[in-house]
Structures are given as structure tokens and as C-alpha cells.
Amino acid sequence: MADYRGRGRGGDRGRGDDRGRGRGRGRGRGDFEGQGRGRGRGDFEGQGRGRGRGDFEGQGRGRGSATFSGFQGHGDAPRGRGRGQGGNYGGDRGRGGPGYGRGGKPDKFAGEQVVFSPGAVPHPDPAITKLEDNLIKGQGVGALTAKMGKVQISATEPPTDIWFPRRPAFGTQGNPVILWANYFKLDTTAKAPLLRYSLKIEEKSRKPQEGEDPKPKAKGDKSKDQRKPRARKLHSIIKSALDQVAKSVTFATEFKDNVISLEPFTLPENHIVTVQYHDEGRQDEYEVKFDGPTTVDLPGLLSYLNTMRDPSEDIKFPKFHDAIDALSIITGYYARSNANSSALGRSRYFPLALNGEQFDLGYPEYNRIIRGYFQSARPATGRLILNANVAHGVFRPRGLVSDIVDKFDHQYPSLHKALARLKANCTILSDDKNQKKPRVILKIISGLADRSDGTGANRPKVQGIGARAKDVQFYLQAPAPAGLKGNAFCSVADYYKKRYGYTVNPDYPVVNVGSKVKPVYMPAEFVEIIDGQPLRRKTTPDETRGMINFSCRSPFANATSISTYGRQVLGLDNPEFLRRFGIQVGKTLLTVNGRELPPPTIIYKDGRQPAKDKAVMVNEGEWNMENVRVFKSGTKIDRWFWITIDSGYRAHGRYDEVSDSMNQWVSFLRTQGIAIADCLTGYSPKVTVQRSPADAIRPVFKQMQAKNPQFVFVVLPGRKTDTAIYNDVKKLGDQEFGYLSQNILQQNLLKNNPQVFANLGLKVNLKMGGINHKLRDDITIIKKKPTMVVGYDVTHPTNLAGNTQGLPSIVGLVSSIDDHLGQWPTTSWAQDGRQEMLDSELETRFAGRIRLYQKHNRQLPENIIIYRDGVSEGQFITVLEKELPQIRKACEKVYPATQRPKLLLVVSVKRHQTRFYPTDQRHMVRSRNIKNGTVVDRGVTQATTWDFFLTAHKGLQGTSRPAHYTVLLDEVFGNMPRDEAANQLERLTYEICHLFGRATKAVSICPPAYYADIVCTRSRVYLSDQFENSDAQSIISSAAPLPVTPIDVHVNLRDTMYYI
């Protein structure tokens, strides 16, 4: 419903909550629609007068559109008039939307400079542009054609001369634009190779100090790698070793595996240095072995970047990786060795002392988010560049536990949980008159003193979590220190008073810095949590909201931070150290040439004349579904049921209300052009704490079997149990019974909101085999020849508690079956965990995809275009060596001996750190990001590597992240004119980003890759018991992986988009 509607004149005029932008005059509706006279659309923008569109639309008079939009409302909500300052949520009258005139939400970034501009915007370096052009021209059309003419497509190993094909040309289509890039120029005057030492660290012996417990033995066998010290301890050991051998040598290290130096170290004959490590109450001895040195060919890298010719003709990718890695180690050494910074991974650095760059996330654990910076050296045509970006990390509390207690306001169970596993410096008082200075040792906190601490008859006596020093007693064995009685219980307060003459603060709880089995108690004022410890669990919803609020900043703010605080944190303005290596970092961000590709036109069926097509224009990556129907309805839904889950709480179930909403939804689907009969019946099984969701739902699913349902609609109660209910619904429906299903929260369904109904309708139509929309102009390569498009991805058991070593990885593979690229059936399987490259199952599954295309099209595809998602640059060659042969073998299985398809293999990556910022307000959207459709293929790339960055979507908040596409194999475009090949691939990728079936907006990554990722997420549901119980695996030693569980779906659902 259109909640609290208002009308207004002037700036942000309109109806609905948060009404958007537009031209013309009229009314709109929506929850979160902007106000303003305007044919407004969605997030942030508004110009002129007209009909409104907004995300998450509601009902009301008028028409509107958003992500799913354009459906007539019912006008049930009360309306009112009012004046406001900028139009808050439709109820107030607004004046003057920021930036673009009228309409839209209040600008979160109001008052900021709109475009990053530290001065005049420089043109991209003309010398680099000239070199890029010359390198492309130098390839020669004749040479390229001759090369491709020699290609013999084999069923097994391809010739390596078509791996990593050279860029045929830079793209030429689109409106030229100059952009800022988050890169600095990296100059080096190094004339000689650098030296690299590889490090191996092993524990030699362990010696407990007097009065301290020995380190407990680890459970299970530990490999040498597992015994390797980590994090701070590793940093300290390597530093101590370098202090012995590199006293007068300039070096840099990441304090893990490598050291880069200008001169050789003074090493023992065996290259092994012994280090004494004093901490955690004991003295350990480690051996650090220096392997090497080997040379790092920095001059060779510089020569390659200027010519793009590798004398070795090695097919390795990326080229000169060792030299690039060495430069990243050198440029990152300042921040990594700075005591006021915390380094995470190889490239992220977080300042611990800049208060303006952090935010306290509050209860339940008072963690804080810190704004840090990423940095990495990168090769580009004619130069080295340094990629720098804003990064955010969540860190644990810091400081004395006594101070932290006050923050928690004596919520001791929460404090107990928050302290567990934190590293802390513990102050040990001295009772020796000759040693007055206390010692500080590092310990790992178990938590607060607790009744469950200890074992046996003499276990500690603790009143409860949060007990003070006088209320915590431990058994003190003889001989006892002077003034204390041995073989008797003693309170912590008495122990400190009589042994050290110290009166413990009675207001603070006692901290256990030992273990649950062997507790060691200390007063809170003597335990100081070390700063910079990252959070290892998933954030809570409240923490996530706090993170988003802190990290969501304008592109201008991020670019400014990189150029100011970022340089400070990374030490880029510390010339003395870098100068020793002959390195200098440019002062300003680089500019690059980009192009804004024109959007495609979208086709639906006309809402009033269903036999006719209706064209819909794309505006800033979004479009309107007003007065249209889906392009093609799927199989008619003749037999279907709905279930509303009764979780036993008041207001859940609500059978009659759900039944009414379901009837309204069915009527709505028919207006969308989706063929559906009336519901057979509804059910309301009860799920309680004592009864699992599967036990409650399975009997209902069995009851339905006699009717052979095509679809089941499940209404979830909207409580914490929903995850378990969702998982069981999908396991039962997808695997056991073979029912297509759709879940929705009860609170969302009962709103009877056309926005929600439209969203559900698009998903249902895809699941039933329909096509929601298509492009008006057919994609050239698909129009000319039968072409199948494929996407596949692998997801791993990351971000889970405990040991995930035995858990499987999941592969998702989708493929198109029609020329409109509207249907993408899938197959998925599990393989050994942490294995990125696909196993031999790929051959069988890929052959099945080809046969499915043949079944639907009565012919085999002549071209197969593959988007491989989620592999790093270092894995590109492995994709070609391991996965490509399996794809070719799959083709050999299906095709006649005299026929083979031409393959195009492109890697799509979203997890990179490249960002672009507008230099001109005319070339940005309301969120101040670059326009959707912006492509960059030069300036920060290598001229001869065929890759490009594409921002297909409209960024809504923060800085838009482009997708990065790299061509690993090309047999499809090779014989085209060179400009046409580059343009066609960029347009193909951009245009299919508008074909994500469940949305009315372009998506940021091409749908084959996006769908494959969704398939992996859905398949993890089938293994939810393993993933959710992964913490139990943390007690297992490095045993064999768990048996791989089959994750195939029921035969009824195979070759459908059940996963959407």
C-alpha cells in the first residue's frame, strides 16, 4: 500500500514513499518512492514532472515502476498533504532534490564535493596511449589472420598459440569519457635484479618457564605446516631472525614466506638461524631457514611492459609474477612493519590509531569497524602501477578488560562470550624484592571465571559468570608462597593481597587466561587485550547495519581517502625507504580512457494486446514493466498447493488471510501473462521446537503426491527458525519429492503488494520454463550461428566456524537453451573441498548440457561461449590445462567425428580492487558513480592481453565495482575484423547483463556467471547439516575429507531453473 502519501509542490513533488525522478507530470506510488513531480525512478534521482517509479513499490493511485514495477495499485492507503524539506518517505512535501533537480530521497552525501578533483583533470598519459595503439597496430592483420588460419581444433589438448589470445583491438563503440582510476604510477630506477629469500620456519623445542604450565599438547597429529607459528608470533620470529643476518642490508618482507633485499645476507653455512621466542609464559626455540637467494628480474619486467614481448615465449600468466609480487612486498612493508597498523592477508592494512577511520559497532561485543587500505603492484602497458583501494575490517575490542567491563554494563554472559579466544598481554606481578618490575606475557583468554571451570575434586569454586576476586577460589598446592596456606582453597583477592601486597579492584570480574580444564585466574585490571585482532565470525544483523552505514560512502569520499589517509597508512609518502629500492609512487590518481556503451532495448508482450511485442527503453540500467506481460509464459501451472507454516507463535499460520492473499496473487500473475489455475488447496503444518521442519512438512508433501503437483508455494513465519524451514523445504522439494517451490515471508505476502507479487511472478515463470523478457536486437554472434552460452563456478566452505577441511566444494554449471538467452537450466555437483579446479565430472556434465541444447534446438551449437567465474589470475593457466581438455572431451562425446564447436572461454571476476570515478557530473548517475555501460580496456590493462572492465549496472551506493573479463581462449571471434571482434565481445557481455530474468535492471556480472553462483548457493542448502555443524569438525585432526554427498536434484526438476 502507499503508506502515508503526500503531495507537494516545488522540489520533490509526488505521491508514495520516497518517489524518484522523471519527466512529465503525474502520480506515483510506492513504499520508498521518492517525492517529486516526476516520472521518477527509484533510487536517488528525480527530474521534472511525471509518473513515479521507485524501488520496493507499494499500492496507491497512479502508476509506477522499480526493480519490478509498473503494476496498477488499489489506492487503499490514507493520503495527506504536507510540506517537508526534501521529501521524506512520501508523507512530507519536499523542495529541491539534490544534484539532479527535483525528486528522490534526501542525498546522503549532501554537502560533499560531487566529483573527485584534486585539481585540473589530467588527460591520460599520451605516451602510454600512443604505445598502446602502436602495440596493437604492430600485431598486423596479416600475421593475426595467418595465425588463426593455422589453428587446428583438437578433441584433446589445444595448440597453445590460441591460449591467452592477443587483444585484437581496443573497443571503439560508445561515448568516450575520461575517468579517474584508483591507481598511482609506480616508477622504478632499478638497474640490477633484486634478491629473494624464501623462508621456512619450524619449531625446534619448547621450554616452559618456571612457575608456568607447559603448553598443552594439540589433539591429533599435527603436520609441520600446522605447527608453523602464525600471525604475531610469526612476525616476531622473522623479525628476530632478520635482526641477526641483515643488520646493514635494505630489505622488505611480508613476514611470512619471503624477503626481498638489495644485497645478500650474512648467513650461517647451513642457512639456518635459531630464534628464541619468549612469550605465552614459556620459552620456545625456532629455526628459520633462508633458501636462496634467487634473482628477481625487475629490469626484464620493465622491458616487457614497453614491448609486450617475452623473449622466453613462455605461456605462463601472469608474466613476471615474481617481480610483481616482490614490488608488492616492498610497497607494503612500511604498513606491515608499523606497530600502529594491523595487516590482514597479503595486501590489506588497517590503521589502529586514526579515530576518525573507525566506528564502534556496539552491543553485543563492542567490536569496531576500521577503514583501512588495500595496495598491490600491477603491470600495465608501458608502466608499473600501484592499485590502492579502501577496505573495511571488523576488529575485536581492545584495552584493559577492566575498562571493557564498563562498556558491557555488567552484562557478564555477553562479556564472557566476547572475551573468548582473544589474545591479551597479562601483567605478572613480582614478589621478589630484587625484581620490582612486573613481567608481561601473552596469553589467550578463555573467558570469565565460570562454575564449569576445572575438573576433579579440587576444581575451582566460582559463584558464577562475573564473579569478583573474593568470590573465586582455586586450590593452592603446597608449597605455597609466604603468607598463604598450601593444599587449600584460596580466593584470588587473598592470593594477590598476601603474595603481592596488591588489593584487587572489587568491582571487576575475574578473567580466565588458562583453559576450561586448567584455568588460570587474573584480575581484570591486569589483562590487556591486544589491539588489531580481526573478527573471525559472521557479523550480527545489527553489526552488519553499522558496517554498511560506516562503509557506504560516496565515490568522491573514497577517492579522497585513498589520496590522503591511504597514502599515509601505506607509507607512500615515505620516500626514504622506497628510494633505497629505486621506487617512487606518483602523487595523484591516474586517469584512463573509457567508453559508455548504449543500452539495449527490452522486449515484453503488450499488456493490452498480448500477441504484440512491446519495446521498453532502458534508462540508467533500469526499465519499467508498466502495461506489459512476460515475453513467454512457462508451462501452465494446473496443479499447485500452498503451505503456511504455523510455528506456534501468535499471529502465525493465519490460514484465512494467507488464502485471500494467495487468491489475489493468482489474479495478479494472470495480469502478468503467467498461466496458472486456481489453487487445489492449502495446508498449515505446525513446526515447533520439539518437531523439526522436515518432520512437519514431509507428511504434507506426501499427502500432495497423489495429485502430482507442479508447484508448491511456502509461506514462512518470519522467525529465527526460517533458515531451518527454508533448508528443509528445498531439500524435500528439490531432492526428495521433485516439487518446484517458492518461499515468502508471511508478513510480505499479507501486504498484497504488487511489487512483491511481481517479484514472485518473475521467479515462478522462470521456474516453469518461461522467458520474462528479451532484447529487441538479437546478439550478432548468436543470430548468425547456433550458439550455446555457459557459465560455471565453484564455491568453497569459507566463513564458517571451526575446521572446514573435510567439507566439500560445490560446482554450479548453467547453460542457455534458446536464442533469447531466457532459460538457463543447471546441473551441480560436489567435489573435494578447497579444490578450485574442476574434477573429471565436468566432462560428463558438460556433455549433458550440449545434448540438452540439441534437444531444444534440434541441432548442435556451432559456438560455445563460456564464462568461468571466480578464478584468480594465477589459476588461469590451470583452467586451460585442467578444465579445457575435459570440455573438449565432452564435445568429442557428443559431436560427429568431423565436427567440433568453436569455443570462447572468458573468466569473469568481481573480487578485484579496481575502481573508476567520474571526472565530470555529466558522466555520472545520482549515486555519483560512473554510468552503467562504462567499459575500460586500456590505461590499467596490458595491450596484448584481451581483457576489459565493464560496469554494466547502476551503482546505488558506495563505489560501483566493475566486473573484469579476461579471454583465455578464442576460436569464435578470431577471423572477424579486429575492431569488430573487440566490440562484439564487449557488447555481448554488456547486453546479456540485461537478461537476468528475475529483475528489471542490468546486473553487475553477466547472468551465466551470476546464475552459476546462485546454483552453488542453493546446492549448499542440501549440505546444510554438514556446513552448520562444521564447528564439530574442529576437534578432528587432519583426517581424510568427509565422503562427498550427492547433491543432484529430483529427476522432475532437472533441466529447469528451480534454483532461481
JSON list of C-alpha atoms in Angstrom, two decimals, residues 763-834:
[
{"chain": "A", "resi": 763, "resn": "LYS", "atom": "CA", "xyz": [10.65, -16.19, -10.46]},
{"chain": "A", "resi": 764, "resn": "VAL", "atom": "CA", "xyz": [7.71, -18.54, -10.91]},
{"chain": "A", "resi": 765, "resn": "ASN", "atom": "CA", "xyz": [7.65, -18.02, -14.68]},
{"chain": "A", "resi": 766, "resn": "LEU", "atom": "CA", "xyz": [11.36, -18.83, -14.95]},
{"chain": "A", "resi": 767, "resn": "LYS", "atom": "CA", "xyz": [10.93, -21.97, -12.89]},
{"chain": "A", "resi": 768, "resn": "MET", "atom": "CA", "xyz": [8.12, -23.09, -15.17]},
{"chain": "A", "resi": 769, "resn": "GLY", "atom": "CA", "xyz": [10.27, -22.64, -18.27]},
{"chain": "A", "resi": 770, "resn": "GLY", "atom": "CA", "xyz": [9.10, -19.18, -19.32]},
{"chain": "A", "resi": 771, "resn": "ILE", "atom": "CA", "xyz": [11.04, -16.18, -20.64]},
{"chain": "A", "resi": 772, "resn": "ASN", "atom": "CA", "xyz": [10.36, -12.89, -18.87]},
{"chain": "A", "resi": 773, "resn": "HIS", "atom": "CA", "xyz": [11.95, -10.52, -21.38]},
{"chain": "A", "resi": 774, "resn": "LYS", "atom": "CA", "xyz": [14.38, -10.45, -24.28]},
{"chain": "A", "resi": 775, "resn": "LEU", "atom": "CA", "xyz": [16.50, -7.99, -26.23]},
{"chain": "A", "resi": 776, "resn": "ARG", "atom": "CA", "xyz": [14.94, -6.24, -29.22]},
{"chain": "A", "resi": 777, "resn": "ASP", "atom": "CA", "xyz": [18.07, -6.55, -31.31]},
{"chain": "A", "resi": 778, "resn": "ASP", "atom": "CA", "xyz": [19.43, -10.06, -31.43]},
{"chain": "A", "resi": 779, "resn": "ILE", "atom": "CA", "xyz": [23.03, -10.52, -30.35]},
{"chain": "A", "resi": 780, "resn": "THR", "atom": "CA", "xyz": [25.05, -10.74, -33.56]},
{"chain": "A", "resi": 781, "resn": "ILE", "atom": "CA", "xyz": [27.10, -13.83, -32.82]},
{"chain": "A", "resi": 782, "resn": "ILE", "atom": "CA", "xyz": [24.03, -15.76, -31.63]},
{"chain": "A", "resi": 783, "resn": "LYS", "atom": "CA", "xyz": [21.90, -14.62, -34.56]},
{"chain": "A", "resi": 784, "resn": "LYS", "atom": "CA", "xyz": [24.45, -15.75, -37.15]},
{"chain": "A", "resi": 785, "resn": "LYS", "atom": "CA", "xyz": [25.18, -19.24, -35.82]},
{"chain": "A", "resi": 786, "resn": "PRO", "atom": "CA", "xyz": [23.67, -21.64, -33.26]},
{"chain": "A", "resi": 787, "resn": "THR", "atom": "CA", "xyz": [25.40, -20.62, -30.05]},
{"chain": "A", "resi": 788, "resn": "MET", "atom": "CA", "xyz": [25.21, -22.00, -26.52]},
{"chain": "A", "resi": 789, "resn": "VAL", "atom": "CA", "xyz": [26.31, -19.79, -23.62]},
{"chain": "A", "resi": 790, "resn": "VAL", "atom": "CA", "xyz": [27.62, -21.48, -20.48]},
{"chain": "A", "resi": 791, "resn": "GLY", "atom": "CA", "xyz": [28.54, -20.30, -17.00]},
{"chain": "A", "resi": 792, "resn": "TYR", "atom": "CA", "xyz": [30.16, -22.25, -14.19]},
{"chain": "A", "resi": 793, "resn": "ASP", "atom": "CA", "xyz": [31.53, -21.54, -10.73]},
{"chain": "A", "resi": 794, "resn": "VAL", "atom": "CA", "xyz": [32.95, -23.27, -7.66]},
{"chain": "A", "resi": 795, "resn": "THR", "atom": "CA", "xyz": [32.17, -22.22, -4.09]},
{"chain": "A", "resi": 796, "resn": "HIS", "atom": "CA", "xyz": [34.12, -23.32, -1.04]},
{"chain": "A", "resi": 797, "resn": "PRO", "atom": "CA", "xyz": [33.24, -23.80, 2.66]},
{"chain": "A", "resi": 798, "resn": "THR", "atom": "CA", "xyz": [34.50, -20.41, 3.79]},
{"chain": "A", "resi": 799, "resn": "ASN", "atom": "CA", "xyz": [33.42, -18.09, 6.62]},
{"chain": "A", "resi": 800, "resn": "LEU", "atom": "CA", "xyz": [32.43, -20.98, 8.82]},
{"chain": "A", "resi": 801, "resn": "ALA", "atom": "CA", "xyz": [33.35, -21.63, 12.43]},
{"chain": "A", "resi": 802, "resn": "GLY", "atom": "CA", "xyz": [35.76, -24.41, 13.25]},
{"chain": "A", "resi": 803, "resn": "ASN", "atom": "CA", "xyz": [37.64, -26.69, 10.89]},
{"chain": "A", "resi": 804, "resn": "THR", "atom": "CA", "xyz": [36.12, -26.80, 7.41]},
{"chain": "A", "resi": 805, "resn": "GLN", "atom": "CA", "xyz": [38.82, -29.05, 6.00]},
{"chain": "A", "resi": 806, "resn": "GLY", "atom": "CA", "xyz": [36.54, -32.03, 5.40]},
{"chain": "A", "resi": 807, "resn": "LEU", "atom": "CA", "xyz": [33.69, -30.10, 3.80]},
{"chain": "A", "resi": 808, "resn": "PRO", "atom": "CA", "xyz": [33.11, -30.30, 0.05]},
{"chain": "A", "resi": 809, "resn": "SER", "atom": "CA", "xyz": [33.28, -27.61, -2.58]},
{"chain": "A", "resi": 810, "resn": "ILE", "atom": "CA", "xyz": [30.27, -27.19, -4.85]},
{"chain": "A", "resi": 811, "resn": "VAL", "atom": "CA", "xyz": [30.22, -26.71, -8.61]},
{"chain": "A", "resi": 812, "resn": "GLY", "atom": "CA", "xyz": [27.33, -24.99, -10.41]},
{"chain": "A", "resi": 813, "resn": "LEU", "atom": "CA", "xyz": [27.02, -25.19, -14.22]},
{"chain": "A", "resi": 814, "resn": "VAL", "atom": "CA", "xyz": [24.30, -23.39, -16.23]},
{"chain": "A", "resi": 815, "resn": "SER", "atom": "CA", "xyz": [23.74, -23.21, -19.98]},
{"chain": "A", "resi": 816, "resn": "SER", "atom": "CA", "xyz": [21.36, -21.46, -22.36]},
{"chain": "A", "resi": 817, "resn": "ILE", "atom": "CA", "xyz": [18.87, -23.46, -24.46]},
{"chain": "A", "resi": 818, "resn": "ASP", "atom": "CA", "xyz": [17.27, -20.70, -26.55]},
{"chain": "A", "resi": 819, "resn": "ASP", "atom": "CA", "xyz": [18.40, -17.84, -28.77]},
{"chain": "A", "resi": 820, "resn": "HIS", "atom": "CA", "xyz": [16.75, -15.30, -26.42]},
{"chain": "A", "resi": 821, "resn": "LEU", "atom": "CA", "xyz": [19.01, -16.40, -23.53]},
{"chain": "A", "resi": 822, "resn": "GLY", "atom": "CA", "xyz": [15.94, -16.55, -21.33]},
{"chain": "A", "resi": 823, "resn": "GLN", "atom": "CA", "xyz": [16.21, -20.08, -19.89]},
{"chain": "A", "resi": 824, "resn": "TRP", "atom": "CA", "xyz": [19.28, -21.39, -18.08]},
{"chain": "A", "resi": 825, "resn": "PRO", "atom": "CA", "xyz": [18.86, -24.97, -16.80]},
{"chain": "A", "resi": 826, "resn": "THR", "atom": "CA", "xyz": [21.55, -26.21, -14.47]},
{"chain": "A", "resi": 827, "resn": "THR", "atom": "CA", "xyz": [23.47, -29.11, -13.07]},
{"chain": "A", "resi": 828, "resn": "SER", "atom": "CA", "xyz": [25.59, -29.14, -9.92]},
{"chain": "A", "resi": 829, "resn": "TRP", "atom": "CA", "xyz": [27.83, -31.50, -8.01]},
{"chain": "A", "resi": 830, "resn": "ALA", "atom": "CA", "xyz": [30.14, -31.65, -5.01]},
{"chain": "A", "resi": 831, "resn": "GLN", "atom": "CA", "xyz": [33.87, -32.32, -5.08]},
{"chain": "A", "resi": 832, "resn": "ASP", "atom": "CA", "xyz": [36.72, -32.39, -2.58]},
{"chain": "A", "resi": 833, "resn": "GLY", "atom": "CA", "xyz": [36.79, -29.21, -0.52]},
{"chain": "A", "resi": 834, "resn": "ARG", "atom": "CA", "xyz": [39.11, -26.29, -1.25]}
]
